[in-house]
């Protein structure tokens, strides 16, 4: 009943086409009843009363009834499928919107393949709510009632004899349906893993090829695909078993009618028209009964899909404060900040206390895995601290409206994310209201305009998924142009020049130096040239701030920084 209530709530907004489908369905039931009812008078009048002049009209009547039934079924199926597709469309839109507002940490715990599978595969299954569940119920139940009434009217004892096995078939279908739900959950889980495997093979094509691991990846894919196939085969077996049970029940029922009813025709207790009408009605009853059994098994599949979809909807969206801010006037303060990822309870940051003054350029350095990127990620609230507070101008970050906070921040990272769109749209991602001239100016400041203008369609060139039609340095410069166009008061540069050659880095460094003036900047880098001119350099080791100072001071007082500088020189 809980599942049925969920289905009713989900389907409420789509009842306009759904009601039209129901009206057509009820008409189909009426025509089906008319066919069963008219068999008796047709046979009695033509063959018993020997009025053969009516025989000419019989084929025309049969043609008219079945044609009408077919047209009505077309209307019913069309409107039911329209309602189902609208439901799928809107739930996918709602899920996508919800995913966009979920915390970044969720995507570190759940694979992208599982999330994609839930949005595409699981939601698509819900389209059957109208075409398979509501359609079947609204058509089959009235049809069964009408045909049952006709059969009982003709010969009640014969009818009851023929349908006494239906409760047993219904009970068996229910037991099988529970198994189908369990297998569907397993199959959908395996399909999500297969989707993830395919996604990795596409995005990781270079790594796979350079390590000659094509065969290994193929074997893994084949194994997981085989697992999906096996689960689906089991589901098909169970679903078809339900149909077999109904067919067996139908066969027994028709056999009983032929045995008992035939003897009554022989003894003159009923006419052959009555007999034929009852056979037709009972046979036609078992057809919708079979569909009801199929819809029950499909209901179990939908139940499994709903449970998986709800796991996404149950993830709380990012929490936002109410206060909107427009600038950073004073400072950003870290007060006793500690942080651990949920998937790994080992602390990444430990009791960090630090203040970044407005307009100051801060460089974060330290060994790989020391916590530099995590430190920066806490400011735009990609994650919230496990302990402690971060304040901007004395205001707790949690009390600030999260969208207004992020409006103040521009990020250029080593993990460049560009979209399968035009160069122009990727740069304008930083400012949707920017004019084309402003976009071009930002590209010029990032020293990207020269290569952009050489592209086949210039700024209107589609750059492919993650910008793969461009070189690494070109992608980085577009990302920098995007940040320049946004013109935020706080910049976070996480290895912002890591993919550039020496010439490009020199040009972009000049652009960044101009951009960094009079704004707060956090720089994470492995190149000495990008950090030595910072106002202060923060050395992070094992999640703690071990030292703070200028380049000259740390070079003489901090052994860790001196060692890092030797590594930086090698990189430069």
Short mmCIF file of N, CA and C in Angstrom, two decimals, residues 203-294:
data_model
loop_
_atom_site.label_atom_id
_atom_site.label_comp_id
_atom_site.label_asym_id
_atom_site.label_seq_id
_atom_site.Cartn_x
_atom_site.Cartn_y
_atom_site.Cartn_z
N UNK A 203 36.50 8.17 -20.08
CA UNK A 203 37.25 9.30 -19.53
C UNK A 203 38.72 8.95 -19.29
N UNK A 204 39.00 7.65 -19.06
CA UNK A 204 40.38 7.24 -18.78
C UNK A 204 41.07 6.60 -19.96
N UNK A 205 40.61 6.95 -21.19
CA UNK A 205 41.14 6.30 -22.39
C UNK A 205 42.66 6.42 -22.51
N UNK A 206 43.20 7.59 -22.21
CA UNK A 206 44.65 7.80 -22.35
C UNK A 206 45.44 6.91 -21.39
N UNK A 207 44.98 6.88 -20.14
CA UNK A 207 45.68 6.07 -19.14
C UNK A 207 45.63 4.59 -19.50
N UNK A 208 44.46 4.14 -19.94
CA UNK A 208 44.29 2.73 -20.33
C UNK A 208 45.24 2.36 -21.46
N UNK A 209 45.35 3.26 -22.43
CA UNK A 209 46.19 2.97 -23.60
C UNK A 209 47.67 3.01 -23.27
N UNK A 210 48.08 4.00 -22.47
CA UNK A 210 49.50 4.13 -22.20
C UNK A 210 50.03 2.97 -21.37
N UNK A 211 49.14 2.35 -20.57
CA UNK A 211 49.55 1.19 -19.78
C UNK A 211 49.16 -0.14 -20.44
N UNK A 212 48.65 -0.04 -21.68
CA UNK A 212 48.26 -1.25 -22.44
C UNK A 212 47.31 -2.14 -21.64
N UNK A 213 46.28 -1.51 -21.06
CA UNK A 213 45.36 -2.26 -20.21
C UNK A 213 43.99 -2.44 -20.88
N UNK A 214 43.95 -2.34 -22.21
CA UNK A 214 42.68 -2.50 -22.91
C UNK A 214 42.04 -3.86 -22.62
N UNK A 215 42.86 -4.91 -22.71
CA UNK A 215 42.33 -6.26 -22.51
C UNK A 215 41.82 -6.44 -21.08
N UNK A 216 42.57 -5.91 -20.11
CA UNK A 216 42.16 -6.01 -18.70
C UNK A 216 40.82 -5.32 -18.49
N UNK A 217 40.69 -4.09 -19.03
CA UNK A 217 39.44 -3.35 -18.87
C UNK A 217 38.29 -4.06 -19.56
N UNK A 218 38.59 -4.65 -20.72
CA UNK A 218 37.56 -5.36 -21.47
C UNK A 218 37.07 -6.58 -20.68
N UNK A 219 38.00 -7.31 -20.08
CA UNK A 219 37.62 -8.48 -19.28
C UNK A 219 36.72 -8.07 -18.13
N UNK A 220 37.08 -6.96 -17.45
CA UNK A 220 36.27 -6.48 -16.33
C UNK A 220 34.86 -6.09 -16.79
N UNK A 221 34.80 -5.40 -17.94
CA UNK A 221 33.50 -4.97 -18.47
C UNK A 221 32.64 -6.18 -18.83
N UNK A 222 33.26 -7.16 -19.49
CA UNK A 222 32.53 -8.36 -19.89
C UNK A 222 32.00 -9.10 -18.66
N UNK A 223 32.81 -9.16 -17.60
CA UNK A 223 32.38 -9.85 -16.37
C UNK A 223 31.17 -9.16 -15.76
N UNK A 224 31.22 -7.83 -15.67
CA UNK A 224 30.11 -7.10 -15.06
C UNK A 224 28.88 -7.13 -15.96
N UNK A 225 29.10 -7.09 -17.27
CA UNK A 225 27.98 -7.17 -18.21
C UNK A 225 27.31 -8.53 -18.12
N UNK A 226 28.11 -9.57 -17.93
CA UNK A 226 27.58 -10.92 -17.78
C UNK A 226 26.72 -11.01 -16.50
N UNK A 227 27.19 -10.33 -15.44
CA UNK A 227 26.43 -10.34 -14.18
C UNK A 227 25.08 -9.66 -14.36
N UNK A 228 25.06 -8.53 -15.10
CA UNK A 228 23.80 -7.84 -15.38
C UNK A 228 22.88 -8.75 -16.19
N UNK A 229 23.46 -9.41 -17.20
CA UNK A 229 22.70 -10.32 -18.06
C UNK A 229 22.06 -11.44 -17.24
N UNK A 230 22.85 -12.02 -16.33
CA UNK A 230 22.33 -13.14 -15.52
C UNK A 230 21.17 -12.70 -14.63
N UNK A 231 21.31 -11.53 -14.02
CA UNK A 231 20.23 -11.04 -13.16
C UNK A 231 18.96 -10.78 -13.97
N UNK A 232 19.13 -10.20 -15.16
CA UNK A 232 17.97 -9.92 -16.01
C UNK A 232 17.32 -11.19 -16.51
N UNK A 233 18.13 -12.22 -16.78
CA UNK A 233 17.57 -13.51 -17.19
C UNK A 233 16.70 -14.09 -16.07
N UNK A 234 17.19 -13.98 -14.82
CA UNK A 234 16.41 -14.48 -13.68
C UNK A 234 15.09 -13.72 -13.55
N UNK A 235 15.14 -12.40 -13.78
CA UNK A 235 13.91 -11.59 -13.71
C UNK A 235 12.93 -12.02 -14.79
N UNK A 236 13.45 -12.23 -16.01
CA UNK A 236 12.58 -12.66 -17.12
C UNK A 236 11.94 -14.01 -16.81
N UNK A 237 12.73 -14.93 -16.24
CA UNK A 237 12.19 -16.25 -15.89
C UNK A 237 11.03 -16.11 -14.91
N UNK A 238 11.22 -15.27 -13.88
CA UNK A 238 10.18 -15.09 -12.87
C UNK A 238 8.94 -14.43 -13.47
N UNK A 239 9.15 -13.41 -14.32
CA UNK A 239 8.02 -12.72 -14.94
C UNK A 239 7.24 -13.66 -15.86
N UNK A 240 7.97 -14.47 -16.64
CA UNK A 240 7.29 -15.39 -17.55
C UNK A 240 6.61 -16.52 -16.78
N UNK A 241 7.15 -16.85 -15.61
CA UNK A 241 6.52 -17.89 -14.79
C UNK A 241 5.12 -17.45 -14.36
N UNK A 242 4.97 -16.15 -14.06
CA UNK A 242 3.65 -15.62 -13.72
C UNK A 242 2.67 -15.84 -14.87
N UNK A 243 3.13 -15.57 -16.09
CA UNK A 243 2.28 -15.76 -17.27
C UNK A 243 1.91 -17.23 -17.44
N UNK A 244 2.88 -18.11 -17.20
CA UNK A 244 2.63 -19.54 -17.32
C UNK A 244 1.54 -19.99 -16.35
N UNK A 245 1.61 -19.49 -15.10
CA UNK A 245 0.61 -19.85 -14.10
C UNK A 245 -0.79 -19.42 -14.54
N UNK A 246 -0.90 -18.22 -15.11
CA UNK A 246 -2.20 -17.74 -15.59
C UNK A 246 -2.67 -18.60 -16.77
N UNK A 247 -1.74 -18.94 -17.67
CA UNK A 247 -2.10 -19.78 -18.82
C UNK A 247 -2.60 -21.16 -18.37
N UNK A 248 -1.90 -21.73 -17.38
CA UNK A 248 -2.32 -23.04 -16.86
C UNK A 248 -3.72 -22.93 -16.24
N UNK A 249 -3.92 -21.86 -15.45
CA UNK A 249 -5.24 -21.64 -14.84
C UNK A 249 -6.31 -21.47 -15.91
N UNK A 250 -5.98 -20.71 -16.98
CA UNK A 250 -6.92 -20.52 -18.09
C UNK A 250 -7.27 -21.85 -18.73
N UNK A 251 -6.25 -22.65 -18.97
CA UNK A 251 -6.47 -23.95 -19.61
C UNK A 251 -7.38 -24.84 -18.78
N UNK A 252 -7.13 -24.88 -17.47
CA UNK A 252 -7.97 -25.70 -16.58
C UNK A 252 -9.41 -25.18 -16.59
N UNK A 253 -9.55 -23.83 -16.53
CA UNK A 253 -10.89 -23.23 -16.50
C UNK A 253 -11.67 -23.56 -17.77
N UNK A 254 -11.03 -23.39 -18.94
CA UNK A 254 -11.70 -23.68 -20.21
C UNK A 254 -12.03 -25.16 -20.30
N UNK A 255 -11.11 -26.00 -19.80
CA UNK A 255 -11.36 -27.45 -19.80
C UNK A 255 -12.58 -27.80 -18.98
N UNK A 256 -12.72 -27.19 -17.79
CA UNK A 256 -13.89 -27.44 -16.95
C UNK A 256 -15.19 -26.98 -17.63
N UNK A 257 -15.10 -25.85 -18.31
CA UNK A 257 -16.29 -25.35 -19.02
C UNK A 257 -16.70 -26.33 -20.13
N UNK A 258 -15.70 -26.78 -20.89
CA UNK A 258 -16.01 -27.70 -21.99
C UNK A 258 -16.62 -29.01 -21.45
N UNK A 259 -16.10 -29.48 -20.31
CA UNK A 259 -16.60 -30.74 -19.75
C UNK A 259 -18.00 -30.58 -19.16
N UNK A 260 -18.12 -29.59 -18.26
CA UNK A 260 -19.40 -29.43 -17.57
C UNK A 260 -20.44 -28.75 -18.46
N UNK A 261 -20.01 -27.69 -19.14
CA UNK A 261 -20.94 -26.95 -20.01
C UNK A 261 -21.40 -27.78 -21.20
N UNK A 262 -20.45 -28.55 -21.76
CA UNK A 262 -20.82 -29.39 -22.91
C UNK A 262 -21.90 -30.39 -22.55
N UNK A 263 -21.80 -30.97 -21.34
CA UNK A 263 -22.81 -31.94 -20.91
C UNK A 263 -24.17 -31.26 -20.72
N UNK A 264 -24.17 -29.99 -20.28
CA UNK A 264 -25.42 -29.27 -20.10
C UNK A 264 -26.07 -28.91 -21.44
N UNK A 265 -25.23 -28.58 -22.45
CA UNK A 265 -25.78 -28.36 -23.79
C UNK A 265 -26.38 -29.64 -24.33
N UNK A 266 -25.66 -30.76 -24.11
CA UNK A 266 -26.12 -32.07 -24.56
C UNK A 266 -27.47 -32.43 -23.94
N UNK A 267 -27.66 -32.09 -22.65
CA UNK A 267 -28.90 -32.43 -21.94
C UNK A 267 -29.98 -31.37 -22.13
N UNK A 268 -29.66 -30.33 -22.91
CA UNK A 268 -30.67 -29.31 -23.22
C UNK A 268 -30.91 -28.31 -22.12
N UNK A 269 -29.99 -28.22 -21.14
CA UNK A 269 -30.18 -27.28 -20.03
C UNK A 269 -29.78 -25.86 -20.41
N UNK A 270 -28.85 -25.71 -21.35
CA UNK A 270 -28.48 -24.40 -21.88
C UNK A 270 -28.35 -24.50 -23.39
N UNK A 271 -28.43 -23.36 -24.05
CA UNK A 271 -28.29 -23.37 -25.51
C UNK A 271 -26.82 -23.30 -25.89
N UNK A 272 -26.54 -23.61 -27.14
CA UNK A 272 -25.16 -23.50 -27.63
C UNK A 272 -24.69 -22.05 -27.62
N UNK A 273 -25.65 -21.12 -27.77
CA UNK A 273 -25.30 -19.69 -27.70
C UNK A 273 -24.85 -19.32 -26.31
N UNK A 274 -25.59 -19.80 -25.28
CA UNK A 274 -25.16 -19.58 -23.89
C UNK A 274 -23.75 -20.14 -23.67
N UNK A 275 -23.58 -21.35 -24.15
CA UNK A 275 -22.30 -22.06 -23.96
C UNK A 275 -21.14 -21.28 -24.59
N UNK A 276 -21.33 -20.84 -25.84
CA UNK A 276 -20.27 -20.10 -26.55
C UNK A 276 -20.01 -18.75 -25.88
N UNK A 277 -21.10 -18.10 -25.41
CA UNK A 277 -20.96 -16.80 -24.76
C UNK A 277 -20.16 -16.92 -23.46
N UNK A 278 -20.41 -18.00 -22.69
CA UNK A 278 -19.69 -18.20 -21.43
C UNK A 278 -18.21 -18.49 -21.70
N UNK A 279 -17.95 -19.36 -22.70
CA UNK A 279 -16.56 -19.67 -23.05
C UNK A 279 -15.81 -18.40 -23.43
N UNK A 280 -16.45 -17.57 -24.29
CA UNK A 280 -15.81 -16.33 -24.73
C UNK A 280 -15.55 -15.40 -23.54
N UNK A 281 -16.56 -15.26 -22.65
CA UNK A 281 -16.41 -14.37 -21.50
C UNK A 281 -15.30 -14.83 -20.57
N UNK A 282 -15.28 -16.15 -20.25
CA UNK A 282 -14.25 -16.67 -19.34
C UNK A 282 -12.87 -16.53 -19.96
N UNK A 283 -12.76 -16.86 -21.24
CA UNK A 283 -11.45 -16.72 -21.91
C UNK A 283 -10.99 -15.26 -21.88
N UNK A 284 -11.94 -14.36 -22.14
CA UNK A 284 -11.61 -12.93 -22.14
C UNK A 284 -11.33 -12.42 -20.73
N UNK A 285 -11.86 -13.07 -19.71
CA UNK A 285 -11.55 -12.68 -18.33
C UNK A 285 -10.09 -13.00 -18.01
N UNK A 286 -9.62 -14.15 -18.46
CA UNK A 286 -8.27 -14.55 -18.11
C UNK A 286 -7.19 -13.73 -18.82
N UNK A 287 -7.55 -13.10 -19.93
CA UNK A 287 -6.58 -12.23 -20.62
C UNK A 287 -6.24 -11.00 -19.77
N UNK A 288 -7.24 -10.21 -19.30
CA UNK A 288 -6.90 -9.10 -18.39
C UNK A 288 -6.35 -9.58 -17.05
N UNK A 289 -6.78 -10.78 -16.60
CA UNK A 289 -6.24 -11.32 -15.35
C UNK A 289 -4.74 -11.57 -15.50
N UNK A 290 -4.37 -12.05 -16.67
CA UNK A 290 -2.95 -12.28 -16.95
C UNK A 290 -2.18 -10.96 -16.94
N UNK A 291 -2.79 -9.92 -17.51
CA UNK A 291 -2.15 -8.61 -17.53
C UNK A 291 -2.02 -8.04 -16.11
N UNK A 292 -3.03 -8.31 -15.27
CA UNK A 292 -2.94 -7.87 -13.88
C UNK A 292 -1.77 -8.54 -13.17
N UNK A 293 -1.57 -9.82 -13.45
CA UNK A 293 -0.43 -10.54 -12.87
C UNK A 293 0.89 -9.94 -13.32
N UNK A 294 0.96 -9.59 -14.62
CA UNK A 294 2.18 -8.98 -15.15
C UNK A 294 2.41 -7.61 -14.53
#
